[in-house]
Coordinates of C-alpha atoms in Angstrom, one line a residue:
X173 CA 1.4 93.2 24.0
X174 CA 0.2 90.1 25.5
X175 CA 2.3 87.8 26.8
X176 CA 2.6 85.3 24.0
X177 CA 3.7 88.0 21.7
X178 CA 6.6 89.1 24.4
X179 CA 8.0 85.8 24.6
X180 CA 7.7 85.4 21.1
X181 CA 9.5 88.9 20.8
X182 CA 12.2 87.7 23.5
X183 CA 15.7 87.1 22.2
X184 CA 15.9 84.3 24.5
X185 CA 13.3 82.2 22.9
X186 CA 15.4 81.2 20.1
X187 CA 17.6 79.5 22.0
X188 CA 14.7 77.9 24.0
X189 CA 13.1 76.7 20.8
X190 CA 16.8 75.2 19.7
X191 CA 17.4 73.7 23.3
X192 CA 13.7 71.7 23.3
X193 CA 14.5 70.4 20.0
X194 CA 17.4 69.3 20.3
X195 CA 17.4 67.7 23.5
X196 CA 13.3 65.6 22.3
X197 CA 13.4 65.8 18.3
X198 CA 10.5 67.4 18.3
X199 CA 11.7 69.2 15.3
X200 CA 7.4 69.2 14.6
X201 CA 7.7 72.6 16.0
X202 CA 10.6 74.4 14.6
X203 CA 7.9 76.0 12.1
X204 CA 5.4 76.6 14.7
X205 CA 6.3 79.4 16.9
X206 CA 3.3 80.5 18.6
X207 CA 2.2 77.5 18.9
X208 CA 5.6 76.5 21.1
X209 CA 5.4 79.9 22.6
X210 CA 1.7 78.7 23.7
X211 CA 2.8 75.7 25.2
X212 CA 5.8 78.0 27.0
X213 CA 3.4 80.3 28.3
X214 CA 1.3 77.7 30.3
X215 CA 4.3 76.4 32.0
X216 CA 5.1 80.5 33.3
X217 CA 1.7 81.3 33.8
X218 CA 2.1 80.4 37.9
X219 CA 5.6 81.9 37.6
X220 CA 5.0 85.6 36.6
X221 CA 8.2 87.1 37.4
X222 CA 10.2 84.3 35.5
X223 CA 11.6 85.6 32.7
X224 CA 13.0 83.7 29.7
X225 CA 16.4 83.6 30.2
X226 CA 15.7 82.3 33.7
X227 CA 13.9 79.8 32.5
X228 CA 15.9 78.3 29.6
X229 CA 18.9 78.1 32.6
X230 CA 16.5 76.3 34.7
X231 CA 15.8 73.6 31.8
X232 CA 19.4 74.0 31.2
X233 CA 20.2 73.1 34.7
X234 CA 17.8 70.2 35.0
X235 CA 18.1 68.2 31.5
X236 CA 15.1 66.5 29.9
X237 CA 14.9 64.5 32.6
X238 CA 13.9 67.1 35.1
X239 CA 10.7 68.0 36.4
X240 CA 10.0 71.1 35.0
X241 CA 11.4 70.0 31.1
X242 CA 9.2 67.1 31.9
X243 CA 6.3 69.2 32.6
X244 CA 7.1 71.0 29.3
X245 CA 7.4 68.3 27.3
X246 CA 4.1 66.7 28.6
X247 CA 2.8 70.2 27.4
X248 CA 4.8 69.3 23.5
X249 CA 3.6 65.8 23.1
X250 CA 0.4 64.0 22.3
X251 CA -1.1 61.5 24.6
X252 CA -4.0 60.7 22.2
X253 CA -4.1 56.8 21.7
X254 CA -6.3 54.1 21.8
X255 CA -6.7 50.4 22.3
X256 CA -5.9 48.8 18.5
X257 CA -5.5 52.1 17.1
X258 CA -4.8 51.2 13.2
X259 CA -6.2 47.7 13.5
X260 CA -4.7 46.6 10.5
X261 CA -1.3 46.8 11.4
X262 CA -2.1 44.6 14.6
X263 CA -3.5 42.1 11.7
X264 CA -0.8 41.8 9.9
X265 CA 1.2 41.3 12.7
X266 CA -1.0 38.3 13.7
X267 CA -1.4 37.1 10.3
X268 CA 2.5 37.5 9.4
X269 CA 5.0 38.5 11.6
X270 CA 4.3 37.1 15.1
X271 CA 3.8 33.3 13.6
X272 CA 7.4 33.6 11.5
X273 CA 8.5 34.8 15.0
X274 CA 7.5 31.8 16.6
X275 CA 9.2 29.4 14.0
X276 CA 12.6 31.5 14.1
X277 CA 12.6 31.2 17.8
X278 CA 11.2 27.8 18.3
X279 CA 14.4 26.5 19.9
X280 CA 15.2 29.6 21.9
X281 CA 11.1 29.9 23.0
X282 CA 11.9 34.2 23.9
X283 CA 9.8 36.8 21.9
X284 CA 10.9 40.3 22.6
X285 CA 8.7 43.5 21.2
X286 CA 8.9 47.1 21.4
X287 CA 6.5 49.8 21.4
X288 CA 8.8 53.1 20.8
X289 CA 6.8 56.4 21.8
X290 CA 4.6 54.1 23.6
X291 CA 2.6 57.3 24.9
X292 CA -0.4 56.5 27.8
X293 CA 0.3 52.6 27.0
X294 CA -2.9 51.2 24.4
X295 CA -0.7 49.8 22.5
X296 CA 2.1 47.9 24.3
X297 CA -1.0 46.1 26.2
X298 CA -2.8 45.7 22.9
X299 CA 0.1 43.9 21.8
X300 CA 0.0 41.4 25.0
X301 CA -4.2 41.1 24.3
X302 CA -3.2 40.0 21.1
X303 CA -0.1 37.5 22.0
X304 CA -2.6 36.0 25.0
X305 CA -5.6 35.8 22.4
X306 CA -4.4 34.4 19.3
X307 CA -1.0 32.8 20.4
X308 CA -1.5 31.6 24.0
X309 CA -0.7 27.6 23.2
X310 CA 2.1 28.4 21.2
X311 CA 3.4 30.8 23.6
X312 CA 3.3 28.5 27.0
X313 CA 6.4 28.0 28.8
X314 CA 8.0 30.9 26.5
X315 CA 9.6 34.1 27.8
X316 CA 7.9 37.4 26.6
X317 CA 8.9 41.0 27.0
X318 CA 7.0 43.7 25.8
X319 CA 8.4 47.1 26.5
X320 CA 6.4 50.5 26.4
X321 CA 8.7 53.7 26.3
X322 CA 8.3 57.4 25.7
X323 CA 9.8 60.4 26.7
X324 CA 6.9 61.9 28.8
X325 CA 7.3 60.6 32.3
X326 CA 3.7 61.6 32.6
X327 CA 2.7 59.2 30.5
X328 CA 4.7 56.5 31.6
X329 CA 3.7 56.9 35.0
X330 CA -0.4 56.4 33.3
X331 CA 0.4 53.6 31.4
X332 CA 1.9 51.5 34.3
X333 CA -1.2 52.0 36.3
X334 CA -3.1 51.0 33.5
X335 CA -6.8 52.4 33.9
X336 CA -8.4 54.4 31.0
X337 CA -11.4 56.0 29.9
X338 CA -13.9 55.3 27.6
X339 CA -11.9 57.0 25.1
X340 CA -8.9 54.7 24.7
X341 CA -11.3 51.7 24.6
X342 CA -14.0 52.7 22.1
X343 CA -15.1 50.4 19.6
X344 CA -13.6 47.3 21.0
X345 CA -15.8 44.4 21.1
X346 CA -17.7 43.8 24.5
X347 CA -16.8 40.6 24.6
X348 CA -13.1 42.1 24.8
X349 CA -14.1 44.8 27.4
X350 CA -15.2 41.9 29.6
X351 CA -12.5 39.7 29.2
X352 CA -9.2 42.3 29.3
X353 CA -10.9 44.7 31.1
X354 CA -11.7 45.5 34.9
X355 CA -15.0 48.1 35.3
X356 CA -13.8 50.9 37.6
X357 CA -17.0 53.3 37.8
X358 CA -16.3 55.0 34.3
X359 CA -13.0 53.7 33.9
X360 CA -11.4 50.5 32.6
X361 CA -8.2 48.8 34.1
X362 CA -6.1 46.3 32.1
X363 CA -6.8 42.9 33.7
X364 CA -3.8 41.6 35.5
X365 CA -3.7 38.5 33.1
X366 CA -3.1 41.1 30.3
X367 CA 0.0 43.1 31.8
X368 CA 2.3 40.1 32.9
X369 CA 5.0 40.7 29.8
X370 CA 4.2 44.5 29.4
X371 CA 6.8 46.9 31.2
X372 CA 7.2 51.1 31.0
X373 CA 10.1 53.2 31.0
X374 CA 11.0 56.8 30.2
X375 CA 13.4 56.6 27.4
X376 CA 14.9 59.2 25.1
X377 CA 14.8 58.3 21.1
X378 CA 16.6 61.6 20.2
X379 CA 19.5 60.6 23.0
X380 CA 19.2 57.4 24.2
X381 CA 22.1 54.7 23.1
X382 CA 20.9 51.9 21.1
X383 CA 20.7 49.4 21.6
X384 CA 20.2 49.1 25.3
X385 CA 20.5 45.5 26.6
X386 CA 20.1 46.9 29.9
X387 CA 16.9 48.3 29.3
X388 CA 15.5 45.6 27.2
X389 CA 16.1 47.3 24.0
X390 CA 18.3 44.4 21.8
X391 CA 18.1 41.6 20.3
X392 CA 14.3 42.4 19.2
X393 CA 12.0 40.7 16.9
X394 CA 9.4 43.3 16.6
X395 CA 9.6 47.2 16.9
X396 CA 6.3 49.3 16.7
X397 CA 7.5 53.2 16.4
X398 CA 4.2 54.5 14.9
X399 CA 3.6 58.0 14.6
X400 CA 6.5 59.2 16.3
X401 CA 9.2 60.1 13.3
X402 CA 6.5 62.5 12.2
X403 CA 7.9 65.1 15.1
X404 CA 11.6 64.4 13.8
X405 CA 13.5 66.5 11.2
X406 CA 15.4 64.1 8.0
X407 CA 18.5 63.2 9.8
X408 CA 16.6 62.6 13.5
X409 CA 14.5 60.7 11.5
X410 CA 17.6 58.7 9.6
X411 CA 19.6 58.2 12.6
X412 CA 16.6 56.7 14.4
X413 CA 15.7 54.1 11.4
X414 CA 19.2 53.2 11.7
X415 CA 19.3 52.5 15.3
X416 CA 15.7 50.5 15.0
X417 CA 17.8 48.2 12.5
X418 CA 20.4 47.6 14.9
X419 CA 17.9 46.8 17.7
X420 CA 16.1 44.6 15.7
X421 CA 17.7 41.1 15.2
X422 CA 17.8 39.8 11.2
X423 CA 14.6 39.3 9.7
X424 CA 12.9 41.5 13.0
X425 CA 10.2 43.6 12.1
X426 CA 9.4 47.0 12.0
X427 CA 6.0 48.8 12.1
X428 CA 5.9 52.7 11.3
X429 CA 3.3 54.8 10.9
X430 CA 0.8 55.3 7.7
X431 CA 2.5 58.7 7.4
X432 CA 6.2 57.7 8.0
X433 CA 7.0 55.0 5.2
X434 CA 9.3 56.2 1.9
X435 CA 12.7 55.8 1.1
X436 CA 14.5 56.5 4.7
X437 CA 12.6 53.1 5.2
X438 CA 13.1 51.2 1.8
X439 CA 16.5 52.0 1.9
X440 CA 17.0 49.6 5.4
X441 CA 13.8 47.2 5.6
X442 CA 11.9 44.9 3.5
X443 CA 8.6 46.2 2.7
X444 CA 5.6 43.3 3.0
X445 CA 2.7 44.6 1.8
X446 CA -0.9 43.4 3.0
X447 CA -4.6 45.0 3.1
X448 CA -4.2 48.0 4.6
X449 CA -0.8 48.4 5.1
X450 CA 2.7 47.9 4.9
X451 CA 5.0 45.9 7.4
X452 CA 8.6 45.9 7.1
X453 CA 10.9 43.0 7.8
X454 CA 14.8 43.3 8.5
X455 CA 17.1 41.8 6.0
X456 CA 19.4 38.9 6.6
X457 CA 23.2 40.3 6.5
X458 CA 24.3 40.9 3.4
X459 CA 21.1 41.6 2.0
X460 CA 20.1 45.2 2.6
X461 CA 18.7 46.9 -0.2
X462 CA 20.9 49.4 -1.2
X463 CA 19.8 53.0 -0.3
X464 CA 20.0 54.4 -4.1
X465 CA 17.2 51.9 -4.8
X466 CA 13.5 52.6 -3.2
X467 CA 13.2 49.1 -2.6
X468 CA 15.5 46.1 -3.9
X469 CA 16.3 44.9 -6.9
X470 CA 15.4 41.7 -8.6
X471 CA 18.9 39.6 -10.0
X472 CA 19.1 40.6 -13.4
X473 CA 21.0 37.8 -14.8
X474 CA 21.2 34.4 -12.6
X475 CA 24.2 31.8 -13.9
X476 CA 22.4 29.0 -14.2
X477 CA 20.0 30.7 -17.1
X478 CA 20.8 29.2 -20.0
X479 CA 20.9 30.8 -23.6
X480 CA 17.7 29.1 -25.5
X481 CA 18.4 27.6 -29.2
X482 CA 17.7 29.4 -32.1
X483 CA 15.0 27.1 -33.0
X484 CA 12.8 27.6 -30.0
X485 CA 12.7 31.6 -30.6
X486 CA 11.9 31.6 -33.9
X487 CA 8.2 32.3 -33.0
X488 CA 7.2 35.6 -31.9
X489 CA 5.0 34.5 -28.8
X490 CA 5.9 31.3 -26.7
X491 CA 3.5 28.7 -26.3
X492 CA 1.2 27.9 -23.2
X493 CA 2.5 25.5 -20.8
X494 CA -0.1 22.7 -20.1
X495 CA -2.2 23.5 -17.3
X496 CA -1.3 21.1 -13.9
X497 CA -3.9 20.8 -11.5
X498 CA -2.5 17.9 -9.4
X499 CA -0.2 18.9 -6.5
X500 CA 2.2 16.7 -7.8
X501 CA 2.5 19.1 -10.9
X502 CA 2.4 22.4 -9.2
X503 CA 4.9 21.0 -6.5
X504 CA 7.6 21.9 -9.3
X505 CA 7.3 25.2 -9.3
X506 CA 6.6 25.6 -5.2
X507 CA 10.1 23.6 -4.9
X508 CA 12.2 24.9 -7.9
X509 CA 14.4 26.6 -5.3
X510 CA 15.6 23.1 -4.2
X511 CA 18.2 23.2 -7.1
X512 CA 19.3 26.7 -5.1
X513 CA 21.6 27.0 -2.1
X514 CA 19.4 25.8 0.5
X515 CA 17.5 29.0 2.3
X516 CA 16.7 28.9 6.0
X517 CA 12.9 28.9 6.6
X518 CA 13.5 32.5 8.4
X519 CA 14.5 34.3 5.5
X520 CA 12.3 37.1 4.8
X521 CA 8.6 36.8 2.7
X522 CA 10.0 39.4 -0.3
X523 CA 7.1 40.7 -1.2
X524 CA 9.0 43.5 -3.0
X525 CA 11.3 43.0 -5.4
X526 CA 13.6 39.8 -4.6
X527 CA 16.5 40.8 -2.3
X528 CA 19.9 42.6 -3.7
X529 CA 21.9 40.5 -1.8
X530 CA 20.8 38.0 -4.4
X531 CA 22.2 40.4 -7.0
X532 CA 25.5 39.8 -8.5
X533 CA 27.9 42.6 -7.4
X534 CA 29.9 42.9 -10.3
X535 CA 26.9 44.4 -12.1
X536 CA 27.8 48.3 -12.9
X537 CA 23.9 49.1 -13.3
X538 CA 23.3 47.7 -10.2
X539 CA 26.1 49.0 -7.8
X540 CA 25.8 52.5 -9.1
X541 CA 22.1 52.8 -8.8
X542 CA 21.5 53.2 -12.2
X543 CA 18.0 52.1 -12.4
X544 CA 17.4 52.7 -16.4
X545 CA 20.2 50.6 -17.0
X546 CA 19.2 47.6 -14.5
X547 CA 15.5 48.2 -16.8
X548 CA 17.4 47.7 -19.7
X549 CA 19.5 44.9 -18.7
X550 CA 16.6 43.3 -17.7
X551 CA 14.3 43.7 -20.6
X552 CA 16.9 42.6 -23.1
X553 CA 17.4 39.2 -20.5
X554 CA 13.5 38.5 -21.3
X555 CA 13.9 39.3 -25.1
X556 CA 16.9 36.4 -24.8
X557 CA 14.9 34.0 -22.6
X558 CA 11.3 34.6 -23.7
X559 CA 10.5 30.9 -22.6
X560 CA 11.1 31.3 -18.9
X561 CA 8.6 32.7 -16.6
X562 CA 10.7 33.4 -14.0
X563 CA 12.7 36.1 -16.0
X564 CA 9.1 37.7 -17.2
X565 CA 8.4 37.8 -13.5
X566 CA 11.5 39.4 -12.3
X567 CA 10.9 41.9 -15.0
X568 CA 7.2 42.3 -13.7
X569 CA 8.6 43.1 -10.3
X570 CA 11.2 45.8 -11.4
X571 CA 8.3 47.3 -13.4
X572 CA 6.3 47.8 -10.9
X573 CA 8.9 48.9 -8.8
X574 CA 9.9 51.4 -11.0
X575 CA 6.4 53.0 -12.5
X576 CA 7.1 52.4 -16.0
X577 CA 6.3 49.5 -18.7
X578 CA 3.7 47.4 -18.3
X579 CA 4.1 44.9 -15.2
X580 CA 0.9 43.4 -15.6
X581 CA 1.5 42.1 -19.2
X582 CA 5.2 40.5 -17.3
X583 CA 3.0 38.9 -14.7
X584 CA 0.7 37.3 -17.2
X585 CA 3.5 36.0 -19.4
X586 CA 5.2 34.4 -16.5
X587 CA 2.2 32.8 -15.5
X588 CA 1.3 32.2 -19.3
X589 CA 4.1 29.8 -19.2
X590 CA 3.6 28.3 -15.8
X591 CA 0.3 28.4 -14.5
X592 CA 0.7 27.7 -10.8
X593 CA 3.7 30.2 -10.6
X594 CA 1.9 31.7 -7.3
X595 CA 4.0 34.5 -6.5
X596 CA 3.0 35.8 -9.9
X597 CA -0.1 35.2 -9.4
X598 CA 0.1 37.2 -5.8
X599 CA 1.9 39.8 -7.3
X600 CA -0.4 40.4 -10.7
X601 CA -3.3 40.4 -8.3
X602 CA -1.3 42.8 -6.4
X603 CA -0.5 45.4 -9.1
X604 CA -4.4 45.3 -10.5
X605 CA -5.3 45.8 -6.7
X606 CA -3.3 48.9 -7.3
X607 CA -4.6 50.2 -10.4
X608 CA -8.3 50.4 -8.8
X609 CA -9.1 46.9 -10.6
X610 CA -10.9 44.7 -8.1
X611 CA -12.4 42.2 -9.9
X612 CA -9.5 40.6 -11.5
X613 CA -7.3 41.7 -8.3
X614 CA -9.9 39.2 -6.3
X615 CA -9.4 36.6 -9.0
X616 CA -5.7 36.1 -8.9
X617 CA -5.3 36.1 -5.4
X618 CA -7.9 33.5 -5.6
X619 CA -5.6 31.6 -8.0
X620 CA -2.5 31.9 -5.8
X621 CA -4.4 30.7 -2.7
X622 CA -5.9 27.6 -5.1
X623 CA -2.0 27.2 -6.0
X624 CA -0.7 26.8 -2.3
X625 CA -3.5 25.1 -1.0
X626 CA -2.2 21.6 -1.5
X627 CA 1.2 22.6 0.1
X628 CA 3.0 21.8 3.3
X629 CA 2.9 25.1 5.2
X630 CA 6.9 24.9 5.5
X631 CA 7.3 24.2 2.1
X632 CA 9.5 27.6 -0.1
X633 CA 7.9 29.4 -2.1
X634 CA 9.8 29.8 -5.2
X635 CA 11.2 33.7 -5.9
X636 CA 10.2 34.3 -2.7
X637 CA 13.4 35.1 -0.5
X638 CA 12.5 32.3 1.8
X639 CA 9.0 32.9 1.7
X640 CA 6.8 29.8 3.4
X641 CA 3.7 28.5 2.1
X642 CA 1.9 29.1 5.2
X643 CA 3.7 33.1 5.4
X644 CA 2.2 33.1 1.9
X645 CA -1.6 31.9 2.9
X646 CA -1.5 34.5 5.5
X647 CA -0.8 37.3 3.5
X648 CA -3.2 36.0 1.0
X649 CA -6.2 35.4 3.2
X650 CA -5.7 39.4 4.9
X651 CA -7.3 40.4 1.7
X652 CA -10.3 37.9 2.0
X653 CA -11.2 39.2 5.6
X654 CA -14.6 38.3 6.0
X655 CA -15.4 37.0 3.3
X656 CA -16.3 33.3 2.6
X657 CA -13.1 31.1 0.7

């Protein structure tokens, strides 16, 4: 028996297996016994007449936080990362999240991110490349904090030093080698410039209190936890979501992983959708969608909507609305929420369906999560109101949402009666985009960039939760990348 097998065979290393999860959420390797038992076995390998059930008391004895759990959890975790690993994501966040940041905190002038499961440190000084890049006259005089944290103290201890191999900085541009970089032989160390905001610490997700003022970890209006929930079993993974809500301050975002997003998600964030990827944005209080729902609900039957006369539904079909080119003209639509209570310019770019704390909360289907009943309610709303775009919007949106009907045919009939409805636009371009159909995708993102154009960037965009025209024009132009306007 070799001695993989023997440890395996130990009655002891049950009871190592449940301490190591429990105490890091690696819960990635409660199916993976020999592959844990592996890891186990390099750490005794200079320690031959250590048995198990020394061993677990020596973990026991020092907590995660000790050397030797340290060396075994440097032996569980993946250090693999690189410099703008999932480039898209750092897009969007140039494109979308970090200029709304810089309007919400214009009077306060602090920005505060964190990179959760940080690993060797790529992307916490990424994130400051970025900030110093794209945002550096915006940014003067302003206090930054970007803080890197993982559990590894090993890892820590190589991202504060901040020197890599070729590895971690393939593919970047040369020009960007030259300028963030310092040659050392066959390594690369982060120019000082680029690691002025950007601090490490070792930090627990599994155990840690959240949020941690002390340790930076509050009051945040961007959290990157990519590729980390992955490890976690369902309720590590729910009680950490939770916790990133509470860190993050209303309308923070949140960027997860390709492999991480879902309901747990949905159920607590906004999701903003772009090229590539998905974003998600912190709702204002009283406005977080509703965990029976995937994502939130559109308002199913606003008071000021008014009954139409019999004589205008007589007709089966309604009739176009006149095309308006001027600005003047499509100004209506990009300010028909000035009749509405007025909405801050931070509220967040719904890109999903419209927000439920918009949604009246006497409405059964609604508060009970009855989804076919919310369809319902809102089909037989556009069978009553067959003249108003927005309601064949709205019913678009929960369409979509929901995988059944025919979105598409909503989007066009909203924009059937108003022509510079953007959002319906974005979206119908969206839901093509989707469906594999490019050509007509392309088009109607065209159309809702044509729409906007004319518009001051702090303008609202009308159904969209406080959306901004220039929030709007960024999300619009990530799926022109490269390509001429």
């Amino acid at each position: 028996m070799n001695r993989i097998d023997a440890i395996l065979r130990d009655p002891v290393f049950p009871r190592i297996k449940a301490a190591v999860i429990g105490a890091t959420g690696l819960a990635y390797y409660a199916d993976k016994d020999a592959a844990l038992a592996e890891r186990i076995n390099r750490r005794l390998s200079d320690k031959p007449t250590l048995g198990l059930g020394a061993y677990l008391a020596q973990l026991a004895g020092e907590g995660p936080t000790g050397p030797e759990y340290q060396a075994l959890i440097n032996e569980l975790t993946v250090g693999e990362t690189f410099f703008f690993r999932y480039a898209e994501q750092f897009e969007a966040l140039c494109a979308v999240a970090i200029p709304e940041c810089l309007r919400r905190n214009r009077e306060s002038r602090l920005l505060r991110i964190w990179s959760a499961g940080c690993s060797i440190g790529p992307e916490a000084y990424t994130l400051e490349i970025l900030l110093k890049r794209h945002f550096a006259d915006q940014l003067r005089d302003w206090q930054v904090s970007i803080v890197g944290t993982d559990l590894n103290a090993s890892f820590i201890e190589t991202a504060r030093r901040g020197v890599y191999g070729n590895w971690a900085v393939r593919g970047l541009d040369p020009a960007v080698l030259a300028e963030c970089f310092d040659r050392q032989g066959d390594l690369w160390a982060v120019k000082p410039r680029f690691r002025e905001w950007t601090s490490f610490s070792v930090f627990n997700l599994v155990e840690g209190p959240l949020p941690n003022y002390p340790r930076g970890l509050g009051a945040l209006d961007v959290v990157l936890c990519r590729n980390v929930m992955i490890y976690f079993d369902e309720p590590t993974r729910t009680r950490l979501l939770e916790n990133l809500h509470e860190v993050l301050v209303p309308n923070g975002w949140l960027v997860v992983g390709h492999a991480e997003t879902g309901q747990q998600v949905n159920s607590l964030f906004t999701p903003v959708p772009v090229p590539g990827a998905t974003i998600y944005r912190k709702p204002r209080p009283g406005s977080v969608p509703p965990a029976a729902f995937p994502v939130t609900l559109p308002v199913l039957a606003p008071p000021t909507l008014a009954e139409p006369k019999p004589a205008e539904t007589k007709s089966a079909e309604p009739k176009p609305a006149k095309k308006r080119n001027t600005a003047t003209d499509s100004a209506a639509r990009l300010r028909a929420s000035a009749a509405k209570p007025p909405v801050p310019l931070t509220a967040p770019p719904t890109t999903a369906p419209l927000s439920a704390g918009n949604t009246p909360t006497g409405n059964p289907a609604v508060a009970d999560g009855d989804r076919a009943a919310a369809l319902d309610a809102c089909i037989a709303l556009a069978e009553r109101n067959r003249l108003d775009p927005v309601v064949h919007f709205r019913l678009g949106l929960l369409e979509e949402e929901l995988g059944v009907g025919d979105p598409i045919a909503a989007f066009k009939r909203a924009l059937y009666l108003d022509s510079d409805f953007a959002l319906a636009d974005y979206h119908l371009a969206l839901a093509y985009w989707r469906r594999g159909k490019l050509a007509p995708a392309q088009r109607h993102f065209r159309n809702a960039r044509a729409t906007v154009a004319a518009h001051d960037a702090t303008e609202l965009v009308a159904e969209g939760g406080g959306l901004t025209v220039a929030e709007l024009r960024s999300m619009i132009d990530l799926w022109f990348s490269g390509e001429e306007p």
